[in-house]
Every structure is written in C-alpha cells, then in structure tokens.
mmCIF file of C-alpha atoms in Angstrom:
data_model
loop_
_atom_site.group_PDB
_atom_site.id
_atom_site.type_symbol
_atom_site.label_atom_id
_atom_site.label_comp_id
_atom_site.label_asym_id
_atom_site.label_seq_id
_atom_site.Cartn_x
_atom_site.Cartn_y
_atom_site.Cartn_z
ATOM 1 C CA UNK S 10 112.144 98.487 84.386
ATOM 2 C CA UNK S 11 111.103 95.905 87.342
ATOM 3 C CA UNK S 12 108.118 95.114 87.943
ATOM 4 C CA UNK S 13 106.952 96.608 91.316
ATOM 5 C CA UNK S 14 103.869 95.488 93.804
ATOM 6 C CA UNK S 15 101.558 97.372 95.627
ATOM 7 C CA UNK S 16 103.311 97.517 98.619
ATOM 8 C CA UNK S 17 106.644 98.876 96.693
ATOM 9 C CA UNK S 18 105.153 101.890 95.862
ATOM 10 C CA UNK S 19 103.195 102.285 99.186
ATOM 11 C CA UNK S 20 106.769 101.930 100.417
ATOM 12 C CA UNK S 21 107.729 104.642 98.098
ATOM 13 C CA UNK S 22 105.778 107.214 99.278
ATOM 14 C CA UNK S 23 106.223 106.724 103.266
ATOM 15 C CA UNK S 24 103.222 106.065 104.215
ATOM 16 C CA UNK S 25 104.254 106.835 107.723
ATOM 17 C CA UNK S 26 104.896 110.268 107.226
ATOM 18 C CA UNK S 27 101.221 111.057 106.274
ATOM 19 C CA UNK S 28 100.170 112.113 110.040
ATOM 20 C CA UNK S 29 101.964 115.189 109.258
ATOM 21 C CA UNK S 30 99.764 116.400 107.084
ATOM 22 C CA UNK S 31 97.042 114.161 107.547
ATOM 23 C CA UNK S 32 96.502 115.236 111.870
ATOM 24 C CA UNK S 33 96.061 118.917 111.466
ATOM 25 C CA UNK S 34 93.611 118.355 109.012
ATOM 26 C CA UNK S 35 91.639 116.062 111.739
ATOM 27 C CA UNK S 36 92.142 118.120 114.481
ATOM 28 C CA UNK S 37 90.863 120.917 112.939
ATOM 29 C CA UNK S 38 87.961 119.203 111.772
ATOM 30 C CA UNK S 39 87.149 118.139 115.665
ATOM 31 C CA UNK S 40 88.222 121.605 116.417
ATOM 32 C CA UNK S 41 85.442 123.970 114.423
ATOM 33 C CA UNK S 42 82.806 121.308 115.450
ATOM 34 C CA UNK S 43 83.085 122.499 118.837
ATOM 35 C CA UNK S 44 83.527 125.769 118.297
ATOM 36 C CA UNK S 45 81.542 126.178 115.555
ATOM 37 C CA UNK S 46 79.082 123.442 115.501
ATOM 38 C CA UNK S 47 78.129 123.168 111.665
ATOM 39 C CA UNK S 48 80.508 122.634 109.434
ATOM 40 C CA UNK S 49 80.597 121.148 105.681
ATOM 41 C CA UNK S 50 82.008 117.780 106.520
ATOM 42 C CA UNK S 51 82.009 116.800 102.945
ATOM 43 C CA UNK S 52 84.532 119.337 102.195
ATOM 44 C CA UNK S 53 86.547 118.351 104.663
ATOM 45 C CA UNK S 54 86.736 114.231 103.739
ATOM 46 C CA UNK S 55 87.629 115.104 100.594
ATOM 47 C CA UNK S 56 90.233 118.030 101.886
ATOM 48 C CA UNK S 57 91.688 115.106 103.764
ATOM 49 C CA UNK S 58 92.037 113.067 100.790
ATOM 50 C CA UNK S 59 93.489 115.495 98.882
ATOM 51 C CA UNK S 60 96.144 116.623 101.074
ATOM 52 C CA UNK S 61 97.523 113.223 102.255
ATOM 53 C CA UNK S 62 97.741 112.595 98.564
ATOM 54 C CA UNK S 63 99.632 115.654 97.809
ATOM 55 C CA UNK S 64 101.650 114.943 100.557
ATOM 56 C CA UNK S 65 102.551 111.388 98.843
ATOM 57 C CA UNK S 66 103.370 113.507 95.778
ATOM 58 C CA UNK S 67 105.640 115.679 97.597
ATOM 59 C CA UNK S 68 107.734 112.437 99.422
ATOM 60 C CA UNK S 69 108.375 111.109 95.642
ATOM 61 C CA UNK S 70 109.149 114.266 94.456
ATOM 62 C CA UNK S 71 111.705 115.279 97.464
ATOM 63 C CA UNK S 72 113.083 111.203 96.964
ATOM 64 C CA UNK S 73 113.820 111.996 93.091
ATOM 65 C CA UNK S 74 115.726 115.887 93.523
ATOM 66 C CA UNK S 75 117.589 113.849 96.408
ATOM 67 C CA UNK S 76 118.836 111.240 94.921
ATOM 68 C CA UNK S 77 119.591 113.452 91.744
ATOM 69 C CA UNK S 78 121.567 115.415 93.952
ATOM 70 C CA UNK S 79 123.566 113.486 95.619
ATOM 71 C CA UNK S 80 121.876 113.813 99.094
ATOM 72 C CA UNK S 81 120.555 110.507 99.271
ATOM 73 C CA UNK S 82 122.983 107.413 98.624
ATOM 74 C CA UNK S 83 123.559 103.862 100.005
ATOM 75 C CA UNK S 84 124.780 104.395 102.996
ATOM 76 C CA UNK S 85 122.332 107.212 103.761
ATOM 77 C CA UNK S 86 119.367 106.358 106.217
ATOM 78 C CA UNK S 87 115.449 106.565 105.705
ATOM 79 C CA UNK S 88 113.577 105.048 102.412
ATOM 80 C CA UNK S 89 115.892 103.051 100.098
ATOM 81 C CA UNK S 90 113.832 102.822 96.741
ATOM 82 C CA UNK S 91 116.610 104.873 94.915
ATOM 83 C CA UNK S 92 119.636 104.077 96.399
ATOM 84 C CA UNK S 93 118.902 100.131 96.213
ATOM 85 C CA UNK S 94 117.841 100.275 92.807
ATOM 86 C CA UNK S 95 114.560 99.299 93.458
ATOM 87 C CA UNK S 96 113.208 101.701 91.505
ATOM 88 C CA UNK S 97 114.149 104.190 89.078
ATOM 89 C CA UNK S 98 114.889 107.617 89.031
ATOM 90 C CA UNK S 99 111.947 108.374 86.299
ATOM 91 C CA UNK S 100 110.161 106.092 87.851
ATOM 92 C CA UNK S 101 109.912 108.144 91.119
ATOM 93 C CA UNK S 102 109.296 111.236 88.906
ATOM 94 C CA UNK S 103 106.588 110.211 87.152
ATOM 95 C CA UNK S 104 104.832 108.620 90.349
ATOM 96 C CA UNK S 105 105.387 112.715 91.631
ATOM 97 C CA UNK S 106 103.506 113.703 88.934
ATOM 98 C CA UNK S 107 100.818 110.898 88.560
ATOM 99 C CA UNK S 108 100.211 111.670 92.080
ATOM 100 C CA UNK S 109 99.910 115.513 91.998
ATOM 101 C CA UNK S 110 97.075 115.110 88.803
ATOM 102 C CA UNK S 111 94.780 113.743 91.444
ATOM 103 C CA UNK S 112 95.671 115.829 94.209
ATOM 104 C CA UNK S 113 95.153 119.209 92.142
ATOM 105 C CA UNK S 114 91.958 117.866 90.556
ATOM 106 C CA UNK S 115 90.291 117.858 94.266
ATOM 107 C CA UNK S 116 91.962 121.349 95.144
ATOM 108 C CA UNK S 117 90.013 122.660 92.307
ATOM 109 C CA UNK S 118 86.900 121.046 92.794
ATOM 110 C CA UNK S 119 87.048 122.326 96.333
ATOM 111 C CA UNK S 120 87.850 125.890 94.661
ATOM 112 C CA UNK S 121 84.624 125.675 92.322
ATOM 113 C CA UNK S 122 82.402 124.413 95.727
ATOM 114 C CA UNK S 123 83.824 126.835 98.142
ATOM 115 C CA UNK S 124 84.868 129.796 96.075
ATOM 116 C CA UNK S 125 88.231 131.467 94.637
ATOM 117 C CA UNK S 126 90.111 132.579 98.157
ATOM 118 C CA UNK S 127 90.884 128.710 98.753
ATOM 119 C CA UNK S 128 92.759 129.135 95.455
ATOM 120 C CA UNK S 129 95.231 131.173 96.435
ATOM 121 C CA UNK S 130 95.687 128.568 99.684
ATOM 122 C CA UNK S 131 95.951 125.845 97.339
ATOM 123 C CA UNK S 132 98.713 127.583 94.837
ATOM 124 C CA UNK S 133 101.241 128.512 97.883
ATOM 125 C CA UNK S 134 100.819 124.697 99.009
ATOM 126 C CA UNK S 135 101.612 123.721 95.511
ATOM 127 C CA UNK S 136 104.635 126.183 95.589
ATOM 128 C CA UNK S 137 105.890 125.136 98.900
ATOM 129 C CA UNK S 138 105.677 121.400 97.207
ATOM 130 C CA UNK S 139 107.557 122.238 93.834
ATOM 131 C CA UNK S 140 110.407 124.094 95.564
ATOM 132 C CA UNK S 141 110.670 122.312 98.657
ATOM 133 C CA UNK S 142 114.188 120.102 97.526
ATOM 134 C CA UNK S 143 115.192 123.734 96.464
ATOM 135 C CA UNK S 144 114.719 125.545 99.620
ATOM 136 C CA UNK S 145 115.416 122.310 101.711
ATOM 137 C CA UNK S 146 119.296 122.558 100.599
ATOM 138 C CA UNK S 147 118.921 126.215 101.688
ATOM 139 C CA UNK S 148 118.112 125.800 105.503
ATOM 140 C CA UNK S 149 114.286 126.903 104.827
ATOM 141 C CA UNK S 150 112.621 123.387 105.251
ATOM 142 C CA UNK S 151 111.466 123.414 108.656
ATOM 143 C CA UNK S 152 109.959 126.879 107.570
ATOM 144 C CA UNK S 153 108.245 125.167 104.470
ATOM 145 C CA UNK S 154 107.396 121.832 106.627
ATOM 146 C CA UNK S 155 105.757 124.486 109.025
ATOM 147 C CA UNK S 156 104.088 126.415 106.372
ATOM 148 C CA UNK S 157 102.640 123.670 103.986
ATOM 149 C CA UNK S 158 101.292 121.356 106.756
ATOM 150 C CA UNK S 159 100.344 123.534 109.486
ATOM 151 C CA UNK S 160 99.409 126.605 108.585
ATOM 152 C CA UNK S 161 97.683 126.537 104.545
ATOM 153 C CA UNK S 162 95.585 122.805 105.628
ATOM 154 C CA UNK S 163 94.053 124.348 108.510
ATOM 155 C CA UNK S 164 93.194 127.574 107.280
ATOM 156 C CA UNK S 165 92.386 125.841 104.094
ATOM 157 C CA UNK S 166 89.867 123.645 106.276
ATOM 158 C CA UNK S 167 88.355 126.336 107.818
ATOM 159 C CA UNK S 168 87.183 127.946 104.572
ATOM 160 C CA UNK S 169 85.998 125.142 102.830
ATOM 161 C CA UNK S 170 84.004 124.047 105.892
ATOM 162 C CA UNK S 171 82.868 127.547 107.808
ATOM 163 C CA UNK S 172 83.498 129.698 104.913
ATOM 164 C CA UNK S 173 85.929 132.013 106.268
ATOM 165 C CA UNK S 174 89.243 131.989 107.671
ATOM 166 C CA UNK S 175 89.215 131.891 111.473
ATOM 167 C CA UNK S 176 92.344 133.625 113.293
ATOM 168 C CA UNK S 177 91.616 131.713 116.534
ATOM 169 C CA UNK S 178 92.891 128.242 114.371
ATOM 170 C CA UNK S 179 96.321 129.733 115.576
ATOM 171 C CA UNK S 180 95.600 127.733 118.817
ATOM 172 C CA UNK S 181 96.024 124.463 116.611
ATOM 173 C CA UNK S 182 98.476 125.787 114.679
ATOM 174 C CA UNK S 183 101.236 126.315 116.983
ATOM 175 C CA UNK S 184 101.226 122.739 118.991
ATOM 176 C CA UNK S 185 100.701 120.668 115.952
ATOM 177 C CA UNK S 186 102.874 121.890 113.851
ATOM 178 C CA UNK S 187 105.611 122.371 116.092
ATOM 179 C CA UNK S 188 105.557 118.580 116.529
ATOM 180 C CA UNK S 189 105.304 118.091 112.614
ATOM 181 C CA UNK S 190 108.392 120.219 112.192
ATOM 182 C CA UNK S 191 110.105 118.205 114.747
ATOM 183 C CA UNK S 192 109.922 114.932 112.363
ATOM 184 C CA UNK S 193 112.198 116.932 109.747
ATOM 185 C CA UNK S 194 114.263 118.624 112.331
ATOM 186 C CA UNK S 195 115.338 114.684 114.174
ATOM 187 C CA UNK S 196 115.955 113.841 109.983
ATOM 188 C CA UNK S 197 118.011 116.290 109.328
ATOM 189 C CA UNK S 198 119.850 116.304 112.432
ATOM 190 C CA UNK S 199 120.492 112.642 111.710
ATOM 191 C CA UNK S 200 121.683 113.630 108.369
ATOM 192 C CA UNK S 201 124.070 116.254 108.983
ATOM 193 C CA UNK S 202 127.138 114.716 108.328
ATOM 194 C CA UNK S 203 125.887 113.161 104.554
ATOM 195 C CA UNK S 204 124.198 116.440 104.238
ATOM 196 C CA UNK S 205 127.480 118.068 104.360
ATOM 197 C CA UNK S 206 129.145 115.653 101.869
ATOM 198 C CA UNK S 207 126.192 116.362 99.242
ATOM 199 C CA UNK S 208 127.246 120.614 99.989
ATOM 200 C CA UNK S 209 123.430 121.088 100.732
ATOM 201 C CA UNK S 210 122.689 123.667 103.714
ATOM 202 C CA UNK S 211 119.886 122.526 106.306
ATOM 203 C CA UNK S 212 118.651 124.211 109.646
ATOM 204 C CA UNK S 213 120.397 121.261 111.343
ATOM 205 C CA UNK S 214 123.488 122.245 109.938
ATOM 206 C CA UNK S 215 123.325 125.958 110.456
ATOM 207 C CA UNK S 216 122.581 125.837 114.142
ATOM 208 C CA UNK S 217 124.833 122.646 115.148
ATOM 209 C CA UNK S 218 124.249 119.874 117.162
ATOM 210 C CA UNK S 219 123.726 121.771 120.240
ATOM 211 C CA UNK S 220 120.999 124.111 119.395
ATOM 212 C CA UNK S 221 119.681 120.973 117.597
ATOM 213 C CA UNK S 222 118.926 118.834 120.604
ATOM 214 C CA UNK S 223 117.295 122.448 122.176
ATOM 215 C CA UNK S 224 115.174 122.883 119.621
ATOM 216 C CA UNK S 225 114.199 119.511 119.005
ATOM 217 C CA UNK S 226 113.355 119.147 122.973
ATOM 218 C CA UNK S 227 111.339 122.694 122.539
ATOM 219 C CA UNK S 228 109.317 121.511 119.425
ATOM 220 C CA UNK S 229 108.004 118.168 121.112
ATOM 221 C CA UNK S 230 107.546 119.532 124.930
ATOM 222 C CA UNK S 231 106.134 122.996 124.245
ATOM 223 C CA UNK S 232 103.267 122.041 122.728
ATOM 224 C CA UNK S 233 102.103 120.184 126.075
ATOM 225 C CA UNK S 234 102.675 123.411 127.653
ATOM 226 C CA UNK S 235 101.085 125.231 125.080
ATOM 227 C CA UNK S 236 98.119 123.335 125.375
ATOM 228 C CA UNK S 237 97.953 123.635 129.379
ATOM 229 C CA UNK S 238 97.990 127.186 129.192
ATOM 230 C CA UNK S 239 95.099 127.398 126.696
ATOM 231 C CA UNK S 240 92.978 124.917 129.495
ATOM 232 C CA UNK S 241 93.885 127.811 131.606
ATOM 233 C CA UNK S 242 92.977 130.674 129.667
ATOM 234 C CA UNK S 243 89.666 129.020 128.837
ATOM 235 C CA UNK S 244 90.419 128.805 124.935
ATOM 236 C CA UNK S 245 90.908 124.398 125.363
ATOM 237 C CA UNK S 246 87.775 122.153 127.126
ATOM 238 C CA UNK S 247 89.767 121.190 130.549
ATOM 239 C CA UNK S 248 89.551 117.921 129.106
ATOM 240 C CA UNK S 249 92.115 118.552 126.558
ATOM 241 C CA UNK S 250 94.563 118.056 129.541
ATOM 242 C CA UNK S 251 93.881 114.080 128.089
ATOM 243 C CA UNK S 252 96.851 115.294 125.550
ATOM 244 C CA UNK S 253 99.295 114.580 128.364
ATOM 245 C CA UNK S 254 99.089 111.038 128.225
ATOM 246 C CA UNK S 255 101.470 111.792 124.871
ATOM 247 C CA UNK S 256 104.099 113.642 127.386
ATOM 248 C CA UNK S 257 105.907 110.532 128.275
ATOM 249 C CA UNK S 258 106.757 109.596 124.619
ATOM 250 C CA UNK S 259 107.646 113.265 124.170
ATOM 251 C CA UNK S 260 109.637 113.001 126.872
ATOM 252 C CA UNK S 261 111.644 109.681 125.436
ATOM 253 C CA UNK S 262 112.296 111.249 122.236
ATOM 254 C CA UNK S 263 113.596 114.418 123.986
ATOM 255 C CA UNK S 264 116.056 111.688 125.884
ATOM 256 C CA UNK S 265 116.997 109.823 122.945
ATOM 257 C CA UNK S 266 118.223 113.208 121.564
ATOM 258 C CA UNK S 267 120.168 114.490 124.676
ATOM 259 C CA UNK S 268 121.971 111.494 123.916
ATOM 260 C CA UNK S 269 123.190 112.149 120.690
ATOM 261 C CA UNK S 270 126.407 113.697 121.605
ATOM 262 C CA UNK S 271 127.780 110.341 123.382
ATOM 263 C CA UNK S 272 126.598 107.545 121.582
ATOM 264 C CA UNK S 273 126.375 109.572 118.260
ATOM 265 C CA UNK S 274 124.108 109.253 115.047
ATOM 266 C CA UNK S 275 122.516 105.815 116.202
ATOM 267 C CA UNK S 276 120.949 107.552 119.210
ATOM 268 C CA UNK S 277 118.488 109.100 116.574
ATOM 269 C CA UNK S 278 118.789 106.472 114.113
ATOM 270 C CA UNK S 279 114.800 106.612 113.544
ATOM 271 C CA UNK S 280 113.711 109.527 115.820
ATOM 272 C CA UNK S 281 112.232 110.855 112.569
ATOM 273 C CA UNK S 282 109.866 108.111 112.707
ATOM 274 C CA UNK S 283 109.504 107.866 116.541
ATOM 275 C CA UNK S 284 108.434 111.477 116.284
ATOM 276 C CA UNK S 285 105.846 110.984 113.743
ATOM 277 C CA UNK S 286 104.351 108.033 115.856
ATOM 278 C CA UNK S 287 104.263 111.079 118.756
ATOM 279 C CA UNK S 288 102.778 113.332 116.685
ATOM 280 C CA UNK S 289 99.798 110.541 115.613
ATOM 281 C CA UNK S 290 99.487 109.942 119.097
ATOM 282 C CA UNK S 291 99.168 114.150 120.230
ATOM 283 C CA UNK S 292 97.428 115.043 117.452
ATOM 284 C CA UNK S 293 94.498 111.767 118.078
ATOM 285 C CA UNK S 294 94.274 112.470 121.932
ATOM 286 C CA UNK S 295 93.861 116.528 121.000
ATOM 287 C CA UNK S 296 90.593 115.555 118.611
ATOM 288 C CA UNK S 297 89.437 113.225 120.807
ATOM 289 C CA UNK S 298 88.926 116.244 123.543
ATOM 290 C CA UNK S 299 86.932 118.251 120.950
ATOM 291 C CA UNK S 300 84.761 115.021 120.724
ATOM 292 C CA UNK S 301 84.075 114.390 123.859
#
C-alpha cells in the first residue's frame, strides 16, 4: 500500500462537508444559552467533537460501499481517493472503522455523564450511519441526511446540556437542516445520470430534474422565510433578521440550479460544495444572533 500524508486522509474524509453536522450542533449550543441560560458546555465541546468525527466515519464509510458498488468511478465527480487509486478500498474501510472507535467511545462517555435516554439518540445515529449506502440507493438519503444531522444532534445536545429534550428545538431544526439536506440533494442531482448506470435509486432520480431544481430552490430559500416568520411570531431575537445577509448566496445557488436544464450537469458541477459553504455561512450568522 502507498504511503499517504496527513493531508491525504484529511482529503479522504471531506473535510468540507463537516458544517453539516458540525452547525446544528453550534447553533443549538447559542440557541439554549439564550433561552435557557445554563447549560453544561462541557458536554457540548465534546458532543461537537464527537459528532464531526462520526461524521468523518460516515464519509469513508459511504466512499468504500460506493466505490464497491459501482456508484463511484473515474469519471464520476466529488472526492477521487478510490477511483484514482490513491487509496485502497480496505484502506477506506478500515479508516471507517478506526474512526467510529473514537466517535462511539465519546457517545458513551456522554451516556454514563448524562444518563441512558441519550443512548437510544446515539444508537439511531449509529444506525442511520451503518445503513446509510443501503438506504441511499433506495431514495431515503435526504430522509437519513435529515434525520442523522438535524434532528438526533440537536435533541442529543439538548439533553446532554439541559437535561431534557426540548420540543421548541424544532425552530432550529427545520431551517438548518433543510439547508444540510440541500448539499445531498445538488449531489445527487448532479449524479443522476452515473447514478442510473450503477442501477442505484436516489430522491433525485425519483422526482426528475424538474421537481429537483423546486426542491432544491425550497430547501435553501425557505429557511430565510422560516426564520422571518419566527422574528415575527416572537420565537427569534429581531436580530436574527442578520441571517439574511446569507440570502444572496442562497439566491445564487438557487440560479445556478434553474440553469441546469440549458447548460446541463456543469451548471451544478460543485453546487454540493457551494451549498455547504451557504450552509456555514446561515448556520454562523443564526448563532451569532443568539450571541448578541
């Protein structure tokens, strides 16, 4: 096997992806402080930690069952580390599971600080992880995506730092993880056609191209919306309205996607990433506002 630096396997596990499940965790955090006031910030470091490590475990692991499959090949976009031969199949694998050691060992210690409930958070993530290449080929993913890193981190945060879960964390729920879901919606909307020549089954690919580019423009405008009508209601500081300084970015992505069906695939050639650079940018103006 070759030899491999530091930044190969940073490389391996997209680092860029990590706002997805690294952001809800933050805004969360910012979110019970000013709700709440007192909260366990311990916990919720090392919750951090924990998840954006699972999360790294989850990018190998999802790499390895594509490439195994067929899905990913060399003239597929996104991370090459497979398909170039820059690393190996077991390689990946066992980089999964070196990963997932660590990431489980904080998920328990959390459990044995915080109490059993948080267990039962942590084994549906690790469920939605394991069978995510699984249900991915079977047009659940953005469900999944939507599950494991919107719903179980921030209800997972809200134990280990408040002690209970808190129903009104469906206020952060919906705009950031709408926007998270959106990443894997512009990737597999890019991917439909070598998604179709590896017989896998995506969202993308059940709804066509049409519905794609609505629901892609819904899942990166509606949270702006979403969050003006909380201002409103008096559920948001009126200084979350700083959130909107992300709109024009939305905005560009939403553009770059209307224009898929006349210039084609390179219209969205790396509107996954673009979208995970918007949802860094929503999800650091949103905790800002509970700052403040």
């Amino acid at each position: 096997m070759k030899k491999h630096s530091l930044k190969d396997w940073l490389i391996a596990v997209r680092p860029w992806s990590f706002p997805a499940s690294a952001m809800p965790v933050i805004v969360t955090l910012a979110y019970l402080y000013w709700a709440y006031g007192v909260i366990d910030w311990k916990n919720g470091v090392l919750a951090l930690v924990g998840i954006i490590i699972f999360h790294a475990s989850g990018n190998a692991w999802s790499d390895y069952f594509d490439f195994e499959r067929g899905v990913d090949r060399a003239d597929t976009f996104g991370v090459k580390t497979l398909t170039s031969g820059q690393f190996m199949p077991l390689e990946i694998r066992n980089l999964a599971i070196g990963l997932m050691v660590p990431a489980v060992a904080i998920g328990l210690w959390l459990v044995v600080r915080t109490g059993l409930p948080l267990l039962w958070v942590g084994v549906c993530g690790a469920i939605c992880s394991l069978l995510y290449p699984w249900l991915k080929y079977r047009a659940f993913g953005d469900f999944v995506i939507f599950v494991a890193y919107a719903i179980l981190p921030t209800l997972g945060i809200s134990y280990i730092t408040v002690g209970k879960f808190l129903p009104d964390l469906l206020l952060i729920i919906v705009p950031v993880g709408l926007i998270t879901v959106a990443i894997l919606h512009a990737n597999n909307t890019r991917d439909i056609e070598t998604d179709v020549r590896a017989k896998i089954s995506t969202l993308a690919m059940k709804l066509g191209k049409k519905t794609d580019i609505l629901l892609y423009i819904f899942e990166v405008i509606f949270p702006f919306l979403w969050i003006v009508g909380c201002v409103v209601l008096g559920y948001f500081p009126w200084w979350s309205l700083l959130t909107m300084l992300g709109l024009l970015p939305a905005i560009a992505n939403a553009r770059a996607m209307l224009r898929l069906p006349k210039e084609g695939i390179s219209a969205i050639s790396n509107l996954d990433e673009k979208t995970a650079k918007l949802q860094l940018l929503f999800s650091l103006l949103f905790t800002v506002t509970f700052l403040i």
